[in-house]
mmCIF file of C-alpha atoms in Angstrom:
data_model
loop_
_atom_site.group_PDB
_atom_site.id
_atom_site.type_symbol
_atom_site.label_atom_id
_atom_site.label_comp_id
_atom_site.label_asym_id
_atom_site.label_seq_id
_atom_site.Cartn_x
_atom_site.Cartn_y
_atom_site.Cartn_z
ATOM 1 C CA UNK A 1 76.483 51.228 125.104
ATOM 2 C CA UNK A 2 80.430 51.049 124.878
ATOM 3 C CA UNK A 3 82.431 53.958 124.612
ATOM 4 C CA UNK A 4 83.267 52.715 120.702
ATOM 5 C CA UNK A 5 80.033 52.266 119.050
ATOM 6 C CA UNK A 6 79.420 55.983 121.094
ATOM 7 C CA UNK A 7 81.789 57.697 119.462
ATOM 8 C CA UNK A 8 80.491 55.855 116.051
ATOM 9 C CA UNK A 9 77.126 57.160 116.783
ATOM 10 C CA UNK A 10 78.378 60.674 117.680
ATOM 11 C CA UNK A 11 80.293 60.622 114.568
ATOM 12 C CA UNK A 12 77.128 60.047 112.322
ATOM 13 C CA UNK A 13 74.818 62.123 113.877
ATOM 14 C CA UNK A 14 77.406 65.090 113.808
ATOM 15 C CA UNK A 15 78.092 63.929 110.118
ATOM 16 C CA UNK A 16 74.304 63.650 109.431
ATOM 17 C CA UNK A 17 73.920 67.221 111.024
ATOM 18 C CA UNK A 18 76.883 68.719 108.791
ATOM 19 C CA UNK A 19 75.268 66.707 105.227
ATOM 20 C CA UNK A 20 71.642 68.780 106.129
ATOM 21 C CA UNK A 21 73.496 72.043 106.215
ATOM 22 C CA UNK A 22 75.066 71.781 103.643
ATOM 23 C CA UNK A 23 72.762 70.281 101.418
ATOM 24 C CA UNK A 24 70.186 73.445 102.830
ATOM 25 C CA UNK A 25 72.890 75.573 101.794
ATOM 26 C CA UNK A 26 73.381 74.339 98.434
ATOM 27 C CA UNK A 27 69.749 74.686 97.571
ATOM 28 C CA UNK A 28 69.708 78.237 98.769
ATOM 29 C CA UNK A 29 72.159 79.160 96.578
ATOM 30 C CA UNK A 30 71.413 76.798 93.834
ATOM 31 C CA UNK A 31 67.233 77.924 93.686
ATOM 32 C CA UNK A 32 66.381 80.755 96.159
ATOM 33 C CA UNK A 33 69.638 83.245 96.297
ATOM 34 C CA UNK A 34 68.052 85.146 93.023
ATOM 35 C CA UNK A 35 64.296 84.907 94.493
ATOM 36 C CA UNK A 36 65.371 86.268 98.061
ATOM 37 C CA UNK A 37 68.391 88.627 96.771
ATOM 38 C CA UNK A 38 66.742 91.996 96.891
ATOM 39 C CA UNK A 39 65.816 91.676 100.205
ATOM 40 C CA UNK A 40 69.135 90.415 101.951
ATOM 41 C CA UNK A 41 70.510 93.503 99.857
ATOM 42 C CA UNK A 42 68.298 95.615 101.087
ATOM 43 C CA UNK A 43 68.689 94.579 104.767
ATOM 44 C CA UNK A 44 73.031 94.935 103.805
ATOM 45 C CA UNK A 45 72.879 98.464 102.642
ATOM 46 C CA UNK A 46 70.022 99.304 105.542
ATOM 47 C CA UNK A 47 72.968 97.712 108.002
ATOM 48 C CA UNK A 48 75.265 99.968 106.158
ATOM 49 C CA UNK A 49 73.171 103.239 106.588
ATOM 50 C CA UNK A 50 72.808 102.884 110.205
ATOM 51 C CA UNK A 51 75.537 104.514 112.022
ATOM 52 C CA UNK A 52 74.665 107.764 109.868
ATOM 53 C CA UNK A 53 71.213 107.638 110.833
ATOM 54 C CA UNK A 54 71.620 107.343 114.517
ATOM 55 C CA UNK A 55 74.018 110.378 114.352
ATOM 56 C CA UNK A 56 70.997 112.539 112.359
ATOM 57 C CA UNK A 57 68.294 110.724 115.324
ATOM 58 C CA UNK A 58 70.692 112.385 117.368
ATOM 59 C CA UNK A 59 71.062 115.444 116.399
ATOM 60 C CA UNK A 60 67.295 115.776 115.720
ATOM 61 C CA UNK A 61 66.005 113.998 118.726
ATOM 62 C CA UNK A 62 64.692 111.346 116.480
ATOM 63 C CA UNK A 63 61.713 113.715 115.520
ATOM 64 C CA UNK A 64 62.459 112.603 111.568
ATOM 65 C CA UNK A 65 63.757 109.084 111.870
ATOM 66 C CA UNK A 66 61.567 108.313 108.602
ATOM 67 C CA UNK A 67 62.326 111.340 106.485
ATOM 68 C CA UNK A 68 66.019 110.404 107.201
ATOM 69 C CA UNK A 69 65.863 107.083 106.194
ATOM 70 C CA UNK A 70 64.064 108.051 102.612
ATOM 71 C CA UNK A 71 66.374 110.494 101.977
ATOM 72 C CA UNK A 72 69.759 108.894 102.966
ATOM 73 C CA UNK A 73 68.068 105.591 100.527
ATOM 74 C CA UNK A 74 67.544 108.026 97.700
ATOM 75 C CA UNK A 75 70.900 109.602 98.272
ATOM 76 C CA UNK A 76 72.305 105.958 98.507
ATOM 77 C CA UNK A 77 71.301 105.219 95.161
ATOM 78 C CA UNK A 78 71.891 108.817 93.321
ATOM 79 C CA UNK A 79 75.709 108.227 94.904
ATOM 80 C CA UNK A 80 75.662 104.572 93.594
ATOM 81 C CA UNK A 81 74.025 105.283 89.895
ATOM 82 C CA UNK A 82 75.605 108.003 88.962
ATOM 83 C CA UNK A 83 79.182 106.720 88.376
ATOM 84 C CA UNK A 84 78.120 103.485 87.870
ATOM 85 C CA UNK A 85 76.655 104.602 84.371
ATOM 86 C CA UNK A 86 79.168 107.119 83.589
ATOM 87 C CA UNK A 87 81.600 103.773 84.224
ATOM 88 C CA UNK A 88 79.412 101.914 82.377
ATOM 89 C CA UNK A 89 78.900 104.221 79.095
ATOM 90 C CA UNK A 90 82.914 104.253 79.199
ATOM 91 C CA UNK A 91 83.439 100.314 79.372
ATOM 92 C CA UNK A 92 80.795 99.847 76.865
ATOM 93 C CA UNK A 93 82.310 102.655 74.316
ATOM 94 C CA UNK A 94 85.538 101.109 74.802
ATOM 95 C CA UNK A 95 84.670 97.307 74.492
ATOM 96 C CA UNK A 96 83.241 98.165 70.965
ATOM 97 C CA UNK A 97 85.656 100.192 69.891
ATOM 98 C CA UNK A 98 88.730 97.157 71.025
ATOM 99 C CA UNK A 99 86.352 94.520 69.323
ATOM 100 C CA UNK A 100 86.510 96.460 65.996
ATOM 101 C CA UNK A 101 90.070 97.007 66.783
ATOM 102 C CA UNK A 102 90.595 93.033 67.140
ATOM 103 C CA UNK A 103 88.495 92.648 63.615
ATOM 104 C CA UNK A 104 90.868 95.092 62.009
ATOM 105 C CA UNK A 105 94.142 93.569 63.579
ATOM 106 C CA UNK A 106 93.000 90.344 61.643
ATOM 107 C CA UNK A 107 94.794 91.398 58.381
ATOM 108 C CA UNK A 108 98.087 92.129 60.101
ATOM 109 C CA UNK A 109 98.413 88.435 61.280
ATOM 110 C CA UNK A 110 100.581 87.352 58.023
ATOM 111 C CA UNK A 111 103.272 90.214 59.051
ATOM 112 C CA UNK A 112 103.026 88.919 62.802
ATOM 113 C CA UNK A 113 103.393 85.404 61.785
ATOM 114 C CA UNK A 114 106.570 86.610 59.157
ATOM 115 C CA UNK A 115 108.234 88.345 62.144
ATOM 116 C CA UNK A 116 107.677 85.340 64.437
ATOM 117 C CA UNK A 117 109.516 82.657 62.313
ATOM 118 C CA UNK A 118 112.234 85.231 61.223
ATOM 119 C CA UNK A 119 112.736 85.219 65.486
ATOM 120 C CA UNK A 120 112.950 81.871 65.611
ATOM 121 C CA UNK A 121 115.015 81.378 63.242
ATOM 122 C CA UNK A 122 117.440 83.443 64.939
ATOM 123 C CA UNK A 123 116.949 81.736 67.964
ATOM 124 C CA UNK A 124 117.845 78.511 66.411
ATOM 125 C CA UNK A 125 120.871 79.888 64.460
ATOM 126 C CA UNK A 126 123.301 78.445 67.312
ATOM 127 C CA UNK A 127 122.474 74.942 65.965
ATOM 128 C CA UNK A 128 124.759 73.188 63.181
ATOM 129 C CA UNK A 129 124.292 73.588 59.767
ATOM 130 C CA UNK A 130 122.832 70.569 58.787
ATOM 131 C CA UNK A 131 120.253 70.481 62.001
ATOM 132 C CA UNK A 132 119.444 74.177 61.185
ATOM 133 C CA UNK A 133 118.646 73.158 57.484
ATOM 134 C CA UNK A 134 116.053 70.596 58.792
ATOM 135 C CA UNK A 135 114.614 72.129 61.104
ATOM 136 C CA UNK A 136 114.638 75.786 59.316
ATOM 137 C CA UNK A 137 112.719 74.179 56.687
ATOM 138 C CA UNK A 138 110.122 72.576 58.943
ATOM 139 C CA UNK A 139 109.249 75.951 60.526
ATOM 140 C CA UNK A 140 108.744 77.917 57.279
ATOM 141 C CA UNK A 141 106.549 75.213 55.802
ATOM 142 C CA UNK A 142 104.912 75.093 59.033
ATOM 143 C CA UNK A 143 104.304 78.729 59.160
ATOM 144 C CA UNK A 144 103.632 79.294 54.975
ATOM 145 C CA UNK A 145 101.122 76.682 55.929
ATOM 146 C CA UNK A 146 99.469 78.361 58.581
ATOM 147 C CA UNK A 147 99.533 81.574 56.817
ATOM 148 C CA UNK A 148 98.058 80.003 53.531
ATOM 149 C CA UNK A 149 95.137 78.368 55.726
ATOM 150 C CA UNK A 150 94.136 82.085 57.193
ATOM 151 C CA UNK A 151 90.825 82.089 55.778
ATOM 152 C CA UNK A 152 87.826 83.151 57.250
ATOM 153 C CA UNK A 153 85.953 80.448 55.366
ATOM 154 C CA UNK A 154 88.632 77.336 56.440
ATOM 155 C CA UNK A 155 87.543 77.980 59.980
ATOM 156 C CA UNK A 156 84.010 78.154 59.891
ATOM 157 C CA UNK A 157 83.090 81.704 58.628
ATOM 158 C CA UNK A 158 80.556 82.006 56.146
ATOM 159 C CA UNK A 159 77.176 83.805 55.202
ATOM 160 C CA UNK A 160 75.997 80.653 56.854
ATOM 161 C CA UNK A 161 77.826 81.425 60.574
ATOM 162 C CA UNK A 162 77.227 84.917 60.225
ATOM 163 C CA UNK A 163 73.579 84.387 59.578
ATOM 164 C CA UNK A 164 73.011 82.236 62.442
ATOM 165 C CA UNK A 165 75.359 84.402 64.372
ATOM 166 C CA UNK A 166 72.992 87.660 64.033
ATOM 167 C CA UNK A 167 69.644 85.314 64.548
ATOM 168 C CA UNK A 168 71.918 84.544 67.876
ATOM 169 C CA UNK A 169 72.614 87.399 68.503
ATOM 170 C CA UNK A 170 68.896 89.193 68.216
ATOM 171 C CA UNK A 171 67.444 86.165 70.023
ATOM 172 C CA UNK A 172 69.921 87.092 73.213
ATOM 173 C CA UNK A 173 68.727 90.415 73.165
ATOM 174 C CA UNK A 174 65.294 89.579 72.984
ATOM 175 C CA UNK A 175 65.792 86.963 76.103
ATOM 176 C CA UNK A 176 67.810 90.116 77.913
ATOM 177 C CA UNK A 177 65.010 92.751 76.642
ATOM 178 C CA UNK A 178 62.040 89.862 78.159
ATOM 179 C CA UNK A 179 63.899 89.593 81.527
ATOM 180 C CA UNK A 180 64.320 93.179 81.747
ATOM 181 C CA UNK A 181 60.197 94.013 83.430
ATOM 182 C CA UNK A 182 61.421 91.567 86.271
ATOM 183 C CA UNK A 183 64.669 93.028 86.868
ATOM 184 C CA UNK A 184 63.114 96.327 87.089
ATOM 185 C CA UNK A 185 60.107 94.581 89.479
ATOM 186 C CA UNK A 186 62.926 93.231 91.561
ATOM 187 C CA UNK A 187 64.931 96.391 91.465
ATOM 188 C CA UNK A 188 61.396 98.929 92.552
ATOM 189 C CA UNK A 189 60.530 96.130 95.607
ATOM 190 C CA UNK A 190 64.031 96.055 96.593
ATOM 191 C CA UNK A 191 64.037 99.657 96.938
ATOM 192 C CA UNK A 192 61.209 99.727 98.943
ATOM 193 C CA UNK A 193 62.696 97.160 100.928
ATOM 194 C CA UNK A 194 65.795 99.415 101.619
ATOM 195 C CA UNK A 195 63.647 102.044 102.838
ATOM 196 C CA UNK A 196 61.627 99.393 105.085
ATOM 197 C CA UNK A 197 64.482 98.100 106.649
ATOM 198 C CA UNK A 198 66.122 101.140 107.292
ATOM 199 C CA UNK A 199 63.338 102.772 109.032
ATOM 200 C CA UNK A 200 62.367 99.857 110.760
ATOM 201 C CA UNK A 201 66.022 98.147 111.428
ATOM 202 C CA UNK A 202 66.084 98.112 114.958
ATOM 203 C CA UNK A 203 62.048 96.828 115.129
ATOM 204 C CA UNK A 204 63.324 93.825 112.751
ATOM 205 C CA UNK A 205 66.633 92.761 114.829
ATOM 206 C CA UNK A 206 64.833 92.748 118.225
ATOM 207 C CA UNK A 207 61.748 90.588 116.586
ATOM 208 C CA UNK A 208 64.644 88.291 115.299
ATOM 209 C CA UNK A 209 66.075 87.918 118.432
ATOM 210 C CA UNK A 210 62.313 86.952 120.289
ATOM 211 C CA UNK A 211 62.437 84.170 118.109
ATOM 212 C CA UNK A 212 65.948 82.651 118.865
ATOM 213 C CA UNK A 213 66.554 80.621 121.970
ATOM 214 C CA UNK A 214 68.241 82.447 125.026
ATOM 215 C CA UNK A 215 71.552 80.695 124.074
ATOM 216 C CA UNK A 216 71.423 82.100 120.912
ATOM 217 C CA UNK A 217 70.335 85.848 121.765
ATOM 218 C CA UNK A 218 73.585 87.052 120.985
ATOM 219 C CA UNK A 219 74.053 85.286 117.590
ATOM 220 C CA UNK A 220 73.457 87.814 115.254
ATOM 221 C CA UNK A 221 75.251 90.387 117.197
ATOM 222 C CA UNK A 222 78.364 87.992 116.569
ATOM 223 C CA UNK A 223 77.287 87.774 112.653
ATOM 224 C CA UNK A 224 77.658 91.399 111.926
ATOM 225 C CA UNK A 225 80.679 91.664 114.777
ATOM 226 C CA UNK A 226 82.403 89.068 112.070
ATOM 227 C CA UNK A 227 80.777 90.513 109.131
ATOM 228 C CA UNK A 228 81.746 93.811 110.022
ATOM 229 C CA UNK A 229 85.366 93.012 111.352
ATOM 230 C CA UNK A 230 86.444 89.930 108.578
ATOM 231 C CA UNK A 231 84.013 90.007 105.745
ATOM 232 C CA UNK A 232 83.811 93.541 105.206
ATOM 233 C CA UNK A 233 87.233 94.243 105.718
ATOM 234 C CA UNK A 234 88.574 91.788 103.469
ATOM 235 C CA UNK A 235 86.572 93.341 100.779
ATOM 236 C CA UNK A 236 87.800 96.873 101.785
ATOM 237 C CA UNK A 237 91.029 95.758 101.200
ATOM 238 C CA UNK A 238 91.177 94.203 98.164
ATOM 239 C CA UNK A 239 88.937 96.858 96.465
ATOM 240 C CA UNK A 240 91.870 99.667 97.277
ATOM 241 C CA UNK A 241 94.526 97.248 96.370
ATOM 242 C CA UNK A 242 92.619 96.524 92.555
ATOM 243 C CA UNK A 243 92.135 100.551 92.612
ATOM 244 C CA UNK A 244 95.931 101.179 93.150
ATOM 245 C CA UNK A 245 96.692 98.640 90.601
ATOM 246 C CA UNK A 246 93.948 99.877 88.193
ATOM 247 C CA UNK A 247 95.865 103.733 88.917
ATOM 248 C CA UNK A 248 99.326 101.795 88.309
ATOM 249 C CA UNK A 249 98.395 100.505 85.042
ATOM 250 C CA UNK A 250 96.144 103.506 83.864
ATOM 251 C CA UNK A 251 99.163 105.589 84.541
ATOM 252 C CA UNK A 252 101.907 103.282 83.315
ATOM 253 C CA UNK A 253 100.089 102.465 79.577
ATOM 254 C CA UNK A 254 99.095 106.432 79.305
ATOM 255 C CA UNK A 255 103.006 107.079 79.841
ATOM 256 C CA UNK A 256 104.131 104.502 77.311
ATOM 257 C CA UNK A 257 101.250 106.280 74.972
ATOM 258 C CA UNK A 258 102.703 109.485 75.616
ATOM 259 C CA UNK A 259 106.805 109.123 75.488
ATOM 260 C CA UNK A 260 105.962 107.108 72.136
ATOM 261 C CA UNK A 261 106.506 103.335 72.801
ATOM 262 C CA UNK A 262 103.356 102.211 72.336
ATOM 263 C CA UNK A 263 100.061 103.415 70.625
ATOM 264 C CA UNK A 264 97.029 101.997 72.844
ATOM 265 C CA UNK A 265 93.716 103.589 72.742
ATOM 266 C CA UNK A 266 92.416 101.265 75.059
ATOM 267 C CA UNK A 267 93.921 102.176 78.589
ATOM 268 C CA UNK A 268 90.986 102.041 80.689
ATOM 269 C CA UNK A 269 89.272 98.679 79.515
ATOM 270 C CA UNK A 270 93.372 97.119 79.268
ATOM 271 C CA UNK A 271 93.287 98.647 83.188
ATOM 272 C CA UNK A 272 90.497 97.461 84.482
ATOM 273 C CA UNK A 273 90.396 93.631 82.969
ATOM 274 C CA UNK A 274 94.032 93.309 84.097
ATOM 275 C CA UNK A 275 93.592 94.589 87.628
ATOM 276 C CA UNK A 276 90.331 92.260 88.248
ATOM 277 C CA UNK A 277 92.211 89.719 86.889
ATOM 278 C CA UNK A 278 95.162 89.951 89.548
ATOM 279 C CA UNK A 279 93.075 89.971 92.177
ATOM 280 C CA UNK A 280 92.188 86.295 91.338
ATOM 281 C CA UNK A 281 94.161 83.873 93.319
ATOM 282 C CA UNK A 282 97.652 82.364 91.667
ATOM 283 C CA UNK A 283 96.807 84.845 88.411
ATOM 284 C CA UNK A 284 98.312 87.839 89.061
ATOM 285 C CA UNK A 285 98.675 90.542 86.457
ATOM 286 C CA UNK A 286 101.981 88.807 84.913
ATOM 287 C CA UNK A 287 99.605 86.412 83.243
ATOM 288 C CA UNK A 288 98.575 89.006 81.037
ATOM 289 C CA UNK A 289 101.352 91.665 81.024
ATOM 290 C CA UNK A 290 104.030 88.889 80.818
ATOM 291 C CA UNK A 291 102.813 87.183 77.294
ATOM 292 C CA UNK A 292 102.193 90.924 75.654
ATOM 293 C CA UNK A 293 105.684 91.865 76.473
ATOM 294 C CA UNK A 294 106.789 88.928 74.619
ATOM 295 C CA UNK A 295 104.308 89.095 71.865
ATOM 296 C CA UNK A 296 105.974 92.945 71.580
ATOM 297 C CA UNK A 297 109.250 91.797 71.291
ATOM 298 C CA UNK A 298 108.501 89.230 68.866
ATOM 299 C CA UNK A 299 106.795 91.688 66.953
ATOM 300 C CA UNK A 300 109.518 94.358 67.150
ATOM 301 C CA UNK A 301 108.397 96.181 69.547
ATOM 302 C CA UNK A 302 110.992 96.353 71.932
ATOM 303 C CA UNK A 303 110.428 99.542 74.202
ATOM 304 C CA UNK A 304 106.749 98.543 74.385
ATOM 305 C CA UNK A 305 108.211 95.135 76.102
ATOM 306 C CA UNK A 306 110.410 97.047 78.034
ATOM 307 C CA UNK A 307 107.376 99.194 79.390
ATOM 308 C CA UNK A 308 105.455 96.319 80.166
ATOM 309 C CA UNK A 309 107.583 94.405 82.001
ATOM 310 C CA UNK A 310 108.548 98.005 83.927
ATOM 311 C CA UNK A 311 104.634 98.264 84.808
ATOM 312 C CA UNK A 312 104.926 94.497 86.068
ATOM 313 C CA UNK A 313 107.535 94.989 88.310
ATOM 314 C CA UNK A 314 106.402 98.135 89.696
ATOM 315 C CA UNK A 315 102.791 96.468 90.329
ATOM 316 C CA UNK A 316 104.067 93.465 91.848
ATOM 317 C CA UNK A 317 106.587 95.230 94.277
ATOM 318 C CA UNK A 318 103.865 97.680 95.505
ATOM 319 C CA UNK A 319 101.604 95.248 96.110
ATOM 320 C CA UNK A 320 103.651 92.712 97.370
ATOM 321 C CA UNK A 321 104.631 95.668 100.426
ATOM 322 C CA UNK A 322 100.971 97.222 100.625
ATOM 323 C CA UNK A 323 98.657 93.756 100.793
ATOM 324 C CA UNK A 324 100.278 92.387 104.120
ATOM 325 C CA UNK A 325 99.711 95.946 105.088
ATOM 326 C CA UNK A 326 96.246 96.404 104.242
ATOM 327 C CA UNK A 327 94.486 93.077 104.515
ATOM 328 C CA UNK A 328 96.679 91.747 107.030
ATOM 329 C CA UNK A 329 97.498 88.262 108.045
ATOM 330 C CA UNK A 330 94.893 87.255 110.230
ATOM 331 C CA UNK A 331 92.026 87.760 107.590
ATOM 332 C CA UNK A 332 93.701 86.061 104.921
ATOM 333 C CA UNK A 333 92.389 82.513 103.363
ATOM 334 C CA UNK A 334 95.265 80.207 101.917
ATOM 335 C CA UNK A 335 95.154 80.956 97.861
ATOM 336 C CA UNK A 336 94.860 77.173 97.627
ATOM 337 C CA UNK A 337 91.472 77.145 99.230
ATOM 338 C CA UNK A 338 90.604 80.058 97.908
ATOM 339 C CA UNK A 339 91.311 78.686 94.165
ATOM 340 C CA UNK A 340 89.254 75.647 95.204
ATOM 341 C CA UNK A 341 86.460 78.155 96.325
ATOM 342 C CA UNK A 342 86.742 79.558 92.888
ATOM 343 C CA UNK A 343 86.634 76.363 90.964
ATOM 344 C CA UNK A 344 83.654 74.442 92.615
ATOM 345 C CA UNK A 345 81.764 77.495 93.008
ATOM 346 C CA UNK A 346 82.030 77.788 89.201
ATOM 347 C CA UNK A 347 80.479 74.428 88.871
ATOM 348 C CA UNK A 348 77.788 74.370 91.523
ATOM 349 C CA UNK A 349 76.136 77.784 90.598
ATOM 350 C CA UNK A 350 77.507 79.540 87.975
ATOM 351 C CA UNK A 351 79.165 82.201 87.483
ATOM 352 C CA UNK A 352 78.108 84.226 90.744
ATOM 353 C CA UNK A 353 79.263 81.266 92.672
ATOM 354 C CA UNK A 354 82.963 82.719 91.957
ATOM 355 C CA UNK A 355 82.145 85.005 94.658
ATOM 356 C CA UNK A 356 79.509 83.345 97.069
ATOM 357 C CA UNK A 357 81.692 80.356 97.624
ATOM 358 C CA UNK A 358 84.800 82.319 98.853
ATOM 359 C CA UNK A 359 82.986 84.797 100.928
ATOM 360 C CA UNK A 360 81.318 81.884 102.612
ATOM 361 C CA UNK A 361 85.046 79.987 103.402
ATOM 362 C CA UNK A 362 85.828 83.536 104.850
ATOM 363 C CA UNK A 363 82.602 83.565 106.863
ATOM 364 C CA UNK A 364 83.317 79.740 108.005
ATOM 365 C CA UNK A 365 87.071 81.168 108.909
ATOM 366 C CA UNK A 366 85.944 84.055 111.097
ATOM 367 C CA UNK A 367 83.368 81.770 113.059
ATOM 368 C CA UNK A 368 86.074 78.530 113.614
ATOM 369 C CA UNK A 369 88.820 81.456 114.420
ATOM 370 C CA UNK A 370 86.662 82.827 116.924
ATOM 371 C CA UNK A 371 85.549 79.450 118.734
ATOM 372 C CA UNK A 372 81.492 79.774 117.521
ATOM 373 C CA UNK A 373 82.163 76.783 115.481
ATOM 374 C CA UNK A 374 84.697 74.209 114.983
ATOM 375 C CA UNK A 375 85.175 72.232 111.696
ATOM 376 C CA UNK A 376 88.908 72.348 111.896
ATOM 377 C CA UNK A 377 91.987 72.904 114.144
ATOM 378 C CA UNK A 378 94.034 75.208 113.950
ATOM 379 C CA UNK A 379 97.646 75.990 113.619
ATOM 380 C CA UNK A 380 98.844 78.437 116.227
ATOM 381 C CA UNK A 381 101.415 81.102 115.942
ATOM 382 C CA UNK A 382 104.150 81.043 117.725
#
């Protein structure tokens, strides 16, 4: 066989080989993620739990390796729970209250549209008479018309919407309220899972490795070496960074509340949603903070824009010195392929796939970086 139609044939098979993996891969996530997620969550957090427990083994002489186990589970989950819901209560409090906030700011969009046009009138005032004439007259009728057409009933509003909007709306509770016995099944079994693999971890990892070729004994020793040192803290990182930007805006909105510049009652919901939102790659928290300011100074509003624009620049300078410092360069995927990550995992599972897709490009990273696989070259440092 010549060396050409070789190299064809190695290219196919190693081609072939890639398709099946990824195709496997694809239906994991696609069909059996949900089916087999309480127990690769279980055998996470019983990963996560066992440096404590081999300190207590030691200091006990691993006379109450089982009692430990329950009890560090159990404390696992009181630890977990309880600010969850207290977070939880809060967000949900809050989201009602802005939605009826949002219903009520409906009747205040004449005066916002009346401030808006006299603004751009006065940014077009430069132009010459008989231009500004023309075009002045364009924008009022433009906006007379769009205030004129503000009616609940010209966009689809009726007793007809609404009633098909509450039938909606109970039917999607009554879907959530049927799905809730097998979230609760899933929920009890992954529990017991938790305590399973916790008590039993190192039982489990050396039957796994019995079953894996001696070339391969030291696989998943490498898995939780680049779990542990990429993965994990990659997601360390950009937790505290969306904490210290949550803190940044928390503080900077309760400030403008309290000098008198603005008069927001939603600080903690306006916090959170803006800090998850500049985590996301290319978004940043200018995408939201940026277009209120101006909205604020359309309006009027002009310390509020001030205040805002204050809180962006603070944000971005921090984090632009604390991220290189914190996640480092090494760990980082470029935001391009990261976006991409985003976008595709988006349309190939849904809405979780925003986050499966990425971590798995991270994972893929860590094992080319370290040699275990190669899919790509690499650009060296110099």
């Amino acid at each position: 066989m010549s060396p050409q139609v070789e190299k064809r044939r190695s290219f196919i098979i190693s081609f072939a080989y890639l398709a099946i993996i990824l195709g496997l891969v694809f239906v994991f996530f696609k069909y059996l993620f949900w089916i087999a997620a309480p127990f690769l969550l279980s055998f996470f957090f019983a990963v996560v739990l066992q440096k404590p427990i081999r300190f207590l083994d030691r200091k006990t002489k691993n006379k109450c390796h089982a009692l430990w186990s329950i009890l560090l589970v159990f404390l696992s989950i009181a630890i977990i729970l309880l600010p969850l819901i207290f977070l939880l209560s809060q967000f949900i409090s809050q989201i009602v209250d802005f939605i009826n906030y949002l219903i009520n700011s409906l009747s205040d969009f004449p005066q916002f549209m009346d401030t808006l046009q006299t603004e751009i009138l006065k940014l077009i005032s430069f132009l010459p008479e008989s231009i500004y004439e023309s075009v002045s007259e364009t924008i009022i009728n433009t906006f007379n018309g769009l205030v004129n057409d503000f009616d609940l009933s010209k966009i689809g509003i009726n007793a007809g919407t609404v009633k098909n909007t509450i039938s909606s709306g109970f039917s999607g509770i009554y879907s959530v309220a049927k799905s809730v016995p097998n979230t609760l099944i899933g929920v009890v079994i992954g529990i017991v899972a938790w305590v399973f693999f916790t008590k039993d971890y190192n039982y489990i990892v050396r039957f796994i490795k019995l079953q894996l070729p001696d070339n391969k004994k030291n696989l998943l020793v490498e898995i939780k070496q680049v779990f542990s040192k990429t993965i994990m803290t990659m997601l360390r990182a950009y937790g505290i960074i969306m904490f210290i930007t949550f803190c940044e805006l928390a503080l900077g909105l309760s400030i403008l509340n309290w000098i008198g510049v603005m008069d927001n009652h939603y600080v903690f919901i306006i916090a959170i949603a803006i800090a998850i939102f500049d985590i996301l790659p290319v978004a940043g928290s200018g995408g939201i903070l940026i277009p209120w300011a101006l909205v604020s100074l359309i309006t009027g509003d002009v310390g509020e824009a001030i205040g805002l624009i204050v809180i962006y620049v603070v944000i971005s300078a921090i984090r632009q010195y604390i991220e290189p410092k914190i996640v480092g360069d090494s760990l980082g995927v470029n935001p391009i392929i990261t976006l991409a990550g985003l976008y595709f995992g988006l349309k190939l599972f849904g809405f979780m796939g925003m986050f499966i897709v990425p971590l798995l490009i991270m994972v893929l990273k860590a094992f080319n970086d370290t040699g275990r696989i190669h899919l790509w070259k690499t650009i060296e440092n110099n």
